[in-house]
PDB file of C-alpha atoms and ligand atoms in Angstrom:
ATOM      1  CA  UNK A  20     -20.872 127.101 115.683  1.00  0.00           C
ATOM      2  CA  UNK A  21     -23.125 125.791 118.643  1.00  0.00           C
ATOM      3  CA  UNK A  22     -23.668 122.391 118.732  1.00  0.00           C
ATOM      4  CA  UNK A  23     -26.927 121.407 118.381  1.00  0.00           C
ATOM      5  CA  UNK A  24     -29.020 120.300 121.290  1.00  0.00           C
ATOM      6  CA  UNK A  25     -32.452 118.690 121.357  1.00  0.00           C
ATOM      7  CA  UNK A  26     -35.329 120.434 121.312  1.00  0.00           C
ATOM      8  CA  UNK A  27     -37.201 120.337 124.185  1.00  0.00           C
ATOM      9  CA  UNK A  28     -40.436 121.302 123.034  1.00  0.00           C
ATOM     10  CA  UNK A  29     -40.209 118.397 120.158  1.00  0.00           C
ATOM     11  CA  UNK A  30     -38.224 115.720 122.012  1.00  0.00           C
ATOM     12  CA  UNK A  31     -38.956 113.593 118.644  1.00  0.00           C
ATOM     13  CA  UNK A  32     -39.219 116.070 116.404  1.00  0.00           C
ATOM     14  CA  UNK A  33     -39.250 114.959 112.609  1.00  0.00           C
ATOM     15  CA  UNK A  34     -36.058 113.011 111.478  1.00  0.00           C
ATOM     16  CA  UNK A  35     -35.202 112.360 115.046  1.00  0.00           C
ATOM     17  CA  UNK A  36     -35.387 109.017 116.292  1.00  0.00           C
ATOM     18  CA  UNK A  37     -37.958 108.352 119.251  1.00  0.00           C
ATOM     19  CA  UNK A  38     -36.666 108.036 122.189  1.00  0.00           C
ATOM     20  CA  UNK A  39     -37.107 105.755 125.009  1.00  0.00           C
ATOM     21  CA  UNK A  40     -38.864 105.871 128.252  1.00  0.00           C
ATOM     22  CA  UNK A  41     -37.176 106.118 131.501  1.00  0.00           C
ATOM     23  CA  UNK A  42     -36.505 102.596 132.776  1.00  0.00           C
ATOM     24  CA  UNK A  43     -37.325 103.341 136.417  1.00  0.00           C
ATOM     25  CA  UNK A  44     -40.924 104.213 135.099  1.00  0.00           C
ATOM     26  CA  UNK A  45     -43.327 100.725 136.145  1.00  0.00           C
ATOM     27  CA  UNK A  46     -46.452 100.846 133.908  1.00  0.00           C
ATOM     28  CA  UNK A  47     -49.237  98.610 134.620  1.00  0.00           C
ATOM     29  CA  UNK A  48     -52.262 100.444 132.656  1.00  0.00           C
ATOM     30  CA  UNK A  49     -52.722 102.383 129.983  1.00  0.00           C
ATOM     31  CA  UNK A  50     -54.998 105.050 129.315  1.00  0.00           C
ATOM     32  CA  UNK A  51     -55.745 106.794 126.010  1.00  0.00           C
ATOM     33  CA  UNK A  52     -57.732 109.830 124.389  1.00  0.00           C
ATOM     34  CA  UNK A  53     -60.093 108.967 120.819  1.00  0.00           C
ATOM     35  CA  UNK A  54     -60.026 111.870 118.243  1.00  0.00           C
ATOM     36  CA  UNK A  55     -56.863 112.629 116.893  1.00  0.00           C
ATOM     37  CA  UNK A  56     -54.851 109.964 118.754  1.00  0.00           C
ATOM     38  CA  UNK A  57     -56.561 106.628 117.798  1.00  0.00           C
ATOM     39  CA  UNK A  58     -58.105 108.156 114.607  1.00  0.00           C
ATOM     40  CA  UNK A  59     -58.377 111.103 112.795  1.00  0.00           C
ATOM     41  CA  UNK A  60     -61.202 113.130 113.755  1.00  0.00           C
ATOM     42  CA  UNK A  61     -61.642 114.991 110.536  1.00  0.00           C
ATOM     43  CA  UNK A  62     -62.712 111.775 108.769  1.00  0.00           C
ATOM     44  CA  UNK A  63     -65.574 111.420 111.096  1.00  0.00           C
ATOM     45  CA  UNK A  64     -66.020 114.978 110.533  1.00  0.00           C
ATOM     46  CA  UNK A  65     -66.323 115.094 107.186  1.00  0.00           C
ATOM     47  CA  UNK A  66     -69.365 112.399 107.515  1.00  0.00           C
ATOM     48  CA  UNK A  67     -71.073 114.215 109.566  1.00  0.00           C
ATOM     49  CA  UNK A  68     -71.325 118.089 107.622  1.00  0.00           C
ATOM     50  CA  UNK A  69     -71.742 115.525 104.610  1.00  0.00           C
ATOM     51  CA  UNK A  70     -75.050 114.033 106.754  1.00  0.00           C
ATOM     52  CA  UNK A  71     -75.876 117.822 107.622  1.00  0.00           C
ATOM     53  CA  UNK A  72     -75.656 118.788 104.181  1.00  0.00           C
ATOM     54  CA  UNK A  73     -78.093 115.943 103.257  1.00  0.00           C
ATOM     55  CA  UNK A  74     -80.825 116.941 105.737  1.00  0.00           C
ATOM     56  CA  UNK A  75     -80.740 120.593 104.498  1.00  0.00           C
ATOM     57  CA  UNK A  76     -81.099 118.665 101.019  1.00  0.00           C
ATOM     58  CA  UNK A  77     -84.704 117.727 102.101  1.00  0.00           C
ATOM     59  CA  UNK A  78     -85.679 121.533 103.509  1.00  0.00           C
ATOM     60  CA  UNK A  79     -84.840 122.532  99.991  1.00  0.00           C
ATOM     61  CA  UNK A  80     -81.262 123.955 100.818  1.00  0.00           C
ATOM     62  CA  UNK A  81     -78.723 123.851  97.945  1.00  0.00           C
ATOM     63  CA  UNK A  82     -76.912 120.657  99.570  1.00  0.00           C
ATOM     64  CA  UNK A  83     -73.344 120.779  97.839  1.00  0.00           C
ATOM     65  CA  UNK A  84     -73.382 124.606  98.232  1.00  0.00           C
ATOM     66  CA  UNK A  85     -73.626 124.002 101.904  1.00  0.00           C
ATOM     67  CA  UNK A  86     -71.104 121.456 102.066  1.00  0.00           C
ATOM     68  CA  UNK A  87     -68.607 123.242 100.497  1.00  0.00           C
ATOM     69  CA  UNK A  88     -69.216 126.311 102.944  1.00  0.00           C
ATOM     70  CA  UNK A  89     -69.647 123.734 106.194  1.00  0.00           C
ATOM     71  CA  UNK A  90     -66.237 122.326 104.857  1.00  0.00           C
ATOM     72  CA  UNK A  91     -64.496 125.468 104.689  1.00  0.00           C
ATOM     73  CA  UNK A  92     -65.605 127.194 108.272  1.00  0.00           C
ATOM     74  CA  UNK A  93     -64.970 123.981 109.722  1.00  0.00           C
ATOM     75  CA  UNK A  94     -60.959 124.008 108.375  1.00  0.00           C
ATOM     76  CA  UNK A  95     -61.055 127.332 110.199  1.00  0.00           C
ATOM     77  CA  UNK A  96     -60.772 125.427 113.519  1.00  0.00           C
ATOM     78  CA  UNK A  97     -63.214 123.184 115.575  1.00  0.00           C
ATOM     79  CA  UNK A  98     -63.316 125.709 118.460  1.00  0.00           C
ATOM     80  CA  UNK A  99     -65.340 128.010 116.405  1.00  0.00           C
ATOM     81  CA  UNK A 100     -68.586 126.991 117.114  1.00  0.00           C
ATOM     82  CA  UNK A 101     -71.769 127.660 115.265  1.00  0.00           C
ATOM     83  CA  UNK A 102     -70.706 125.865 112.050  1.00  0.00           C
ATOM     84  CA  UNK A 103     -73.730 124.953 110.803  1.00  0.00           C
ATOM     85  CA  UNK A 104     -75.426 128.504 111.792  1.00  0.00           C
ATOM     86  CA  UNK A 105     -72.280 130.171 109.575  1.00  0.00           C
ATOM     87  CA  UNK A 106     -72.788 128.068 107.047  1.00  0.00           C
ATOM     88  CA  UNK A 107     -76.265 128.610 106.385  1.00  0.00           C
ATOM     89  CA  UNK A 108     -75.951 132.203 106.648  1.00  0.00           C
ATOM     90  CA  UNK A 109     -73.161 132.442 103.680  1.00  0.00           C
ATOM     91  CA  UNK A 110     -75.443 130.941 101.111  1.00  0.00           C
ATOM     92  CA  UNK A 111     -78.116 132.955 102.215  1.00  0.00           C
ATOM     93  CA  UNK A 112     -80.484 129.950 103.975  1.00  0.00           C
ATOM     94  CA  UNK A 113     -81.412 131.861 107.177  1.00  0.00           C
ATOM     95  CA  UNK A 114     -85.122 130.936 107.297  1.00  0.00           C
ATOM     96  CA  UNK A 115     -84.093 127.047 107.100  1.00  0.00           C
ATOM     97  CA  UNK A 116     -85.026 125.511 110.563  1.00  0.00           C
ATOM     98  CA  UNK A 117     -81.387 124.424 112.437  1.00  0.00           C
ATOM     99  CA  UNK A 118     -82.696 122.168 114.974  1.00  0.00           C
ATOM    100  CA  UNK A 119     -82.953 119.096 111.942  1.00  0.00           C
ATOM    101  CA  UNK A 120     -79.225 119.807 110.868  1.00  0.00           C
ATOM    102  CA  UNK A 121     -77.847 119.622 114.507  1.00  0.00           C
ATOM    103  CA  UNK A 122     -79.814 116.584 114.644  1.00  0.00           C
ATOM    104  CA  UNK A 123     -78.099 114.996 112.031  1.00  0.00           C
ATOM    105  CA  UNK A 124     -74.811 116.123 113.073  1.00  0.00           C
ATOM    106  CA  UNK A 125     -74.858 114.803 116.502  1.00  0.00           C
ATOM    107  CA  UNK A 126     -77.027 111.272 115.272  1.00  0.00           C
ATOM    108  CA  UNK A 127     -74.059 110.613 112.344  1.00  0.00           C
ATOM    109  CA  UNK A 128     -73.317 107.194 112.693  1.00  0.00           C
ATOM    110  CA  UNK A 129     -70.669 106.095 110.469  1.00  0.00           C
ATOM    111  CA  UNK A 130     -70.427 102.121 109.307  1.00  0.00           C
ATOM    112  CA  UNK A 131     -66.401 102.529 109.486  1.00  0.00           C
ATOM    113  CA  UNK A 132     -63.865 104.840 110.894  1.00  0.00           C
ATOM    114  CA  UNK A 133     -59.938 104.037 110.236  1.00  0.00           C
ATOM    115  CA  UNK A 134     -58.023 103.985 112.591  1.00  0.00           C
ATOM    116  CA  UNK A 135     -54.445 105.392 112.323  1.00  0.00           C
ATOM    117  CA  UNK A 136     -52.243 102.696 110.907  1.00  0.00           C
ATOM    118  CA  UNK A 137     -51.191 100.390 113.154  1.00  0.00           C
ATOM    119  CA  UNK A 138     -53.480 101.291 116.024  1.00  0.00           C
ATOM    120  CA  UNK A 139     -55.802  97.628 115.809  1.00  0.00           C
ATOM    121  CA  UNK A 140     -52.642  95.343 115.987  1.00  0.00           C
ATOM    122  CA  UNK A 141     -50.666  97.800 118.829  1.00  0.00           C
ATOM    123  CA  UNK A 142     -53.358  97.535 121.042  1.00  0.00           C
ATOM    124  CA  UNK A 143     -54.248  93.786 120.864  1.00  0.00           C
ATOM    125  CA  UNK A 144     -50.808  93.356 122.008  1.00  0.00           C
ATOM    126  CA  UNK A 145     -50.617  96.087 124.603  1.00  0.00           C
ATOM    127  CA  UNK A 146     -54.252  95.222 126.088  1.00  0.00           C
ATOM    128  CA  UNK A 147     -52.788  91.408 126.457  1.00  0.00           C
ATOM    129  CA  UNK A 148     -50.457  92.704 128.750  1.00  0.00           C
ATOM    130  CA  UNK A 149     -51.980  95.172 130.805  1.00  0.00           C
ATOM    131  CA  UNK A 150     -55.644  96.532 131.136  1.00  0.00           C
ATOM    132  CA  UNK A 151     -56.937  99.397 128.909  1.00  0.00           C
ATOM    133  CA  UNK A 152     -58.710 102.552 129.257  1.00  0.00           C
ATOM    134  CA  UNK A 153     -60.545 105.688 127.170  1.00  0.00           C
ATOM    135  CA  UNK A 154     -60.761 109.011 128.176  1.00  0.00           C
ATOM    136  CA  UNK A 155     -62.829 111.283 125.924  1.00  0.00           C
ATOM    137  CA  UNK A 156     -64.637 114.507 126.032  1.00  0.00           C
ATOM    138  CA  UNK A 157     -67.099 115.225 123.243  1.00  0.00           C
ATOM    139  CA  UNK A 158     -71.212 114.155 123.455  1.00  0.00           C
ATOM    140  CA  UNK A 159     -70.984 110.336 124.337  1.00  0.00           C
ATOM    141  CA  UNK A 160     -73.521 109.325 121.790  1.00  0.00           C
ATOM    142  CA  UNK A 161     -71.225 110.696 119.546  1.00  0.00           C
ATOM    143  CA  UNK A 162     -68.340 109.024 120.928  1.00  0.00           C
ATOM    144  CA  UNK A 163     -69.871 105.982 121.272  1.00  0.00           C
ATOM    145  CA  UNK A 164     -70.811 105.813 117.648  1.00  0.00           C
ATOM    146  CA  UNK A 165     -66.984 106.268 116.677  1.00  0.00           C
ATOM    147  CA  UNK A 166     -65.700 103.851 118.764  1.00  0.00           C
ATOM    148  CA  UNK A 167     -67.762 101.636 117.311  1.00  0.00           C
ATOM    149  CA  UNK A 168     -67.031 102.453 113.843  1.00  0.00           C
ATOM    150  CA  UNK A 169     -63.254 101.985 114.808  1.00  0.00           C
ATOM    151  CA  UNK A 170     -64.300  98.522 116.041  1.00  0.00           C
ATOM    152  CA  UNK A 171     -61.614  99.279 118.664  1.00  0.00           C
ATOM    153  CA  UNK A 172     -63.791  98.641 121.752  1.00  0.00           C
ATOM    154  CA  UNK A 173     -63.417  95.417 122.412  1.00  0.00           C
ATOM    155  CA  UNK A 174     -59.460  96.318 123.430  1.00  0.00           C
ATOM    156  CA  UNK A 175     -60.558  98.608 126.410  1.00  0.00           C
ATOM    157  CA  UNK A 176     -61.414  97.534 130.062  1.00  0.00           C
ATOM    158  CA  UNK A 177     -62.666 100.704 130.861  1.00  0.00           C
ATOM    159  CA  UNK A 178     -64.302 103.572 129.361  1.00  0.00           C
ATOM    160  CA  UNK A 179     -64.913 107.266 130.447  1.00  0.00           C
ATOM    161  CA  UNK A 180     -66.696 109.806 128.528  1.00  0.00           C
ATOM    162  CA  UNK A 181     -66.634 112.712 130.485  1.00  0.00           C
ATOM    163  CA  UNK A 182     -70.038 114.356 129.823  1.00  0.00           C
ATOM    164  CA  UNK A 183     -71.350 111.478 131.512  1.00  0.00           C
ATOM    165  CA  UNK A 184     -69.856 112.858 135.109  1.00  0.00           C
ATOM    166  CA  UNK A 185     -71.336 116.168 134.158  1.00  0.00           C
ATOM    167  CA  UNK A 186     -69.514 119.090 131.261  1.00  0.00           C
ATOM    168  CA  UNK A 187     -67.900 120.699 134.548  1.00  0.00           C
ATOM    169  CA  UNK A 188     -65.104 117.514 134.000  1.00  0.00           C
ATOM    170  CA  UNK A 189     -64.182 117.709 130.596  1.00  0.00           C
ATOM    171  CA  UNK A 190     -60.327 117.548 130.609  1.00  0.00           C
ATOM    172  CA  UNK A 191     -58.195 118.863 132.042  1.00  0.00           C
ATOM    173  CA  UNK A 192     -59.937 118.139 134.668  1.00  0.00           C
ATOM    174  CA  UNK A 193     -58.891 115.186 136.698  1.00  0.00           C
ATOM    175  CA  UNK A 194     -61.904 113.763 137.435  1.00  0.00           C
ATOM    176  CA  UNK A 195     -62.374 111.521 134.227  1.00  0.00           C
ATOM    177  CA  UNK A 196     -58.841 110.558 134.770  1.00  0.00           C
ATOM    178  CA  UNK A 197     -59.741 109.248 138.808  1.00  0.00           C
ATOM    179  CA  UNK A 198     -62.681 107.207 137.481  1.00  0.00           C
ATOM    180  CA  UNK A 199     -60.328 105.346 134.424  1.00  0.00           C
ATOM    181  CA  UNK A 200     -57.783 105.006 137.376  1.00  0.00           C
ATOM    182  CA  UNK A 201     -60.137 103.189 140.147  1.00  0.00           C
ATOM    183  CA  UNK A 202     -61.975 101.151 136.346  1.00  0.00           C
ATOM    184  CA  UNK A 203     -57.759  99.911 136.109  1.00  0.00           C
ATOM    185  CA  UNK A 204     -57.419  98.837 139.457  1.00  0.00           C
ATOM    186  CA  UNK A 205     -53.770 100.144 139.601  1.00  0.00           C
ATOM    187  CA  UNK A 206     -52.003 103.327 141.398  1.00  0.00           C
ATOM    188  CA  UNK A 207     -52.625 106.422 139.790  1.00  0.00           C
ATOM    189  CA  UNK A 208     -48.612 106.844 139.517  1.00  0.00           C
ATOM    190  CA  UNK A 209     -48.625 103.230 137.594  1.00  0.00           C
ATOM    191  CA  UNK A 210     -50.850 104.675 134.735  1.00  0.00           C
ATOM    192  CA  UNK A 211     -49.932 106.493 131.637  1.00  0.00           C
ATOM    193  CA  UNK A 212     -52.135 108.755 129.973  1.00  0.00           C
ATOM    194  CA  UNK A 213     -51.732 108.542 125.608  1.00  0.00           C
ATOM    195  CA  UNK A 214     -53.055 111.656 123.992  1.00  0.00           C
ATOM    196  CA  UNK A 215     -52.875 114.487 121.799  1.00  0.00           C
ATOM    197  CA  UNK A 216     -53.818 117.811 123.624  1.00  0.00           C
ATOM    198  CA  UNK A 217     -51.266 119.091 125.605  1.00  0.00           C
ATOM    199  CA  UNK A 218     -53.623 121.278 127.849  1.00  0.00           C
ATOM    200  CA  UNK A 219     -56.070 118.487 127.858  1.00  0.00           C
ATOM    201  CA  UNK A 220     -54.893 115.045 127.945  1.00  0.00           C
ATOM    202  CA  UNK A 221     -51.215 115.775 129.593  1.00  0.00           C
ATOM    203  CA  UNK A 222     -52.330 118.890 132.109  1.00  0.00           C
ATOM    204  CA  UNK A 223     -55.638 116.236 132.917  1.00  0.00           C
ATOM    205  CA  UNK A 224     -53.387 113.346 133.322  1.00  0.00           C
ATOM    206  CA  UNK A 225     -51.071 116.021 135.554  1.00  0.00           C
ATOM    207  CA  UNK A 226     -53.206 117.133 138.032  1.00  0.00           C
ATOM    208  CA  UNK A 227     -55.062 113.515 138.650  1.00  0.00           C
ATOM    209  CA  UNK A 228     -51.614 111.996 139.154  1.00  0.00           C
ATOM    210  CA  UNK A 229     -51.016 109.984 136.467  1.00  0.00           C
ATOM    211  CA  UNK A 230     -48.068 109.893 133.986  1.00  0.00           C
ATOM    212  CA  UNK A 231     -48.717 111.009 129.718  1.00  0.00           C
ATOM    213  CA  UNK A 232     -47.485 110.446 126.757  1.00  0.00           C
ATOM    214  CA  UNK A 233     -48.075 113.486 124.245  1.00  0.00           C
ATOM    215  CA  UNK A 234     -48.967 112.113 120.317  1.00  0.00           C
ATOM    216  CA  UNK A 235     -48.442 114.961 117.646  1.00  0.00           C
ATOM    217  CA  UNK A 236     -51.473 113.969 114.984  1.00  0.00           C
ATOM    218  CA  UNK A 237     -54.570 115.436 114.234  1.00  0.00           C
ATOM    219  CA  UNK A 238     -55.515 118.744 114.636  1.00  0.00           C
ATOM    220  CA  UNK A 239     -53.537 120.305 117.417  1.00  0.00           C
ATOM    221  CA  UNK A 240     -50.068 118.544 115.861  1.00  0.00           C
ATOM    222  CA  UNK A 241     -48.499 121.399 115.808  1.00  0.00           C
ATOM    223  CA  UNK A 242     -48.841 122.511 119.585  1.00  0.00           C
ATOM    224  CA  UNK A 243     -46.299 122.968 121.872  1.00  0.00           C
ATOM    225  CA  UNK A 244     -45.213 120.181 123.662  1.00  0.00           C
ATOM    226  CA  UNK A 245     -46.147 120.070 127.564  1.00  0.00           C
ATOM    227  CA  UNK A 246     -42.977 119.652 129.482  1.00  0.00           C
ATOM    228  CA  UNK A 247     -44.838 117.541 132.232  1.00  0.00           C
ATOM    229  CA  UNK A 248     -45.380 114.770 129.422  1.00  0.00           C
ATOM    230  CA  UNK A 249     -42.534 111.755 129.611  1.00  0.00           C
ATOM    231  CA  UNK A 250     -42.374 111.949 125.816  1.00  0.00           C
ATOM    232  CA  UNK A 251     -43.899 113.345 123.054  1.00  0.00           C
ATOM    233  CA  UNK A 252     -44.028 110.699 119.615  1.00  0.00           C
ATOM    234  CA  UNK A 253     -44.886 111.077 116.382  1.00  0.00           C
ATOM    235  CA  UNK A 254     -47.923 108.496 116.455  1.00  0.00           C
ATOM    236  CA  UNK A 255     -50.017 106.631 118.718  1.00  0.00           C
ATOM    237  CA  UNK A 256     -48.078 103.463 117.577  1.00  0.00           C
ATOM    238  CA  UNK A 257     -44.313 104.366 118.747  1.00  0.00           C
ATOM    239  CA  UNK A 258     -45.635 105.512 121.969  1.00  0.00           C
ATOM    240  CA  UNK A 259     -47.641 101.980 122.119  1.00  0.00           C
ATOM    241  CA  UNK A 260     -43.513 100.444 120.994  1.00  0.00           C
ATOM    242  CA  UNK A 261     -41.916 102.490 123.782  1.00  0.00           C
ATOM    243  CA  UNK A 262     -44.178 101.468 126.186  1.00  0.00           C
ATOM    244  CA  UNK A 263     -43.760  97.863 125.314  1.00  0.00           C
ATOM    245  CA  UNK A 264     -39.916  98.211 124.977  1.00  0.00           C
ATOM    246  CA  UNK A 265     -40.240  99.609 128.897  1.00  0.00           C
ATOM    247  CA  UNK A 266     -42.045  96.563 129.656  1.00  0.00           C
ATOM    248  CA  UNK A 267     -40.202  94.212 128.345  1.00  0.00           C
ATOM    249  CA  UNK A 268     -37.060  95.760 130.208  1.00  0.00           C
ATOM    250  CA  UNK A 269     -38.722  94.478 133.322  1.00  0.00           C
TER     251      UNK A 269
HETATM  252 MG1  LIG B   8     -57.837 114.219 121.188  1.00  0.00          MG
END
């Protein structure tokens, strides 16, 4: 019988307790990703096909019968692309102009979004301490309109959406993660990166120098951990408690 060692690709893997951060490591900013680590993105999602499925409504497409295929292609995976066109076409709407239903897609602006429990109170404390930032891909009207709806802005002294810097720098690429660095005012190395896409938010974080923190929600839970991550937690909130722990070793 081989005793059992942990698992490197799940440092915290369920039932394990989390485990601290290296006590050499000195922190002084903290930068974090939007969908799937502060919030799940589905429930913004799920506002949006519904406001899709509205506007079809008015062009005299069966609403709920579109919903229930948006819903469906969408569980298939974000990455797909062409929802809405694949929708459409499975209940037989293909003379229904598109243009209106992106519209109301990318306009959705929902009055709340929840945040994943915890989140609010973790980073009042943590942004008390040390200064804030958000790094997120995605179309920053879009973006904007969640953060919003999270009412989690206030906590963040800097904010990068990386469309704004051009689509050539969505992450991985380091660029978004240079601007939230020189926004901190702190060395690169100083700076740890919260998020929950291995190749984006810990290979971004990687190659512009800063440290990360994997989160398994959302989505891409279930992805292999990055070994160039210092940890990998459960939730957004016990990385937020291990970096306070580290900084209150200090
Ligand atoms: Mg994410």
């Amino acid at each position: 019988v081989t005793a059992t060692r942990p698992d490197r690709t799940h440092p915290a893997g369920p039932g394990t307790e989390p485990r601290p951060l290296a006590s050499r490591l000195q922190i002084n900013a903290v930068s974090f990703d939007l969908d799937d680590t502060l919030f799940a993105q589905e429930e913004w999602l799920a506002g949006a096909w519904r406001a899709v499925a509205d506007a079809a409504a008015h062009a005299g497409v069966d609403g709920a019968r579109l919903l229930v295929e948006l819903e469906a292609i969408a569980a298939l995976g974000s990455d797909g692309g062409q929802i809405i066109d694949r929708a459409l076409y499975r209940i037989g709407a293909t003379d229904v102009a598109i243009e209106p239903l992106v519209d109301a897609f990318r306009t959705h602006v929902p009055d709340h979004l929840t945040p994943y429990v915890g989140v609010p109170e973790a980073l009042a404390r943590l942004a008390a301490q040390v200064p804030l930032a958000l790094v997120s891909d995605g179309d920053p009207t879009i973006q904007r309109a969640k953060l919003a709806a999270l009412g989690l802005g206030d906590h963040f002294t800097v904010v990068v959406w990386s469309d704004e810097h051009g689509r050539s720098h969505r992450k991985p690429d380091p660029l978004p993660f240079r601007v939230a660095v020189e926004g901190l005012g702190v060395p690169a190395d100083e700076v740890v990166h919260v998020g929950d896409r291995p190749a984006k938010d810990v290979a971004g974080a990687a190659a512009a120098g800063l440290h990360s923190i994997r989160v398994r929600t959302g989505e891409w839970a279930a992805t292999p951990d990055d070994d160039r991550a210092l940890a990998s937690y459960a939730t957004v909130s016990e990385a937020i408690d291990a970096i306070d722990a580290l900084r209150a070793q200090r």
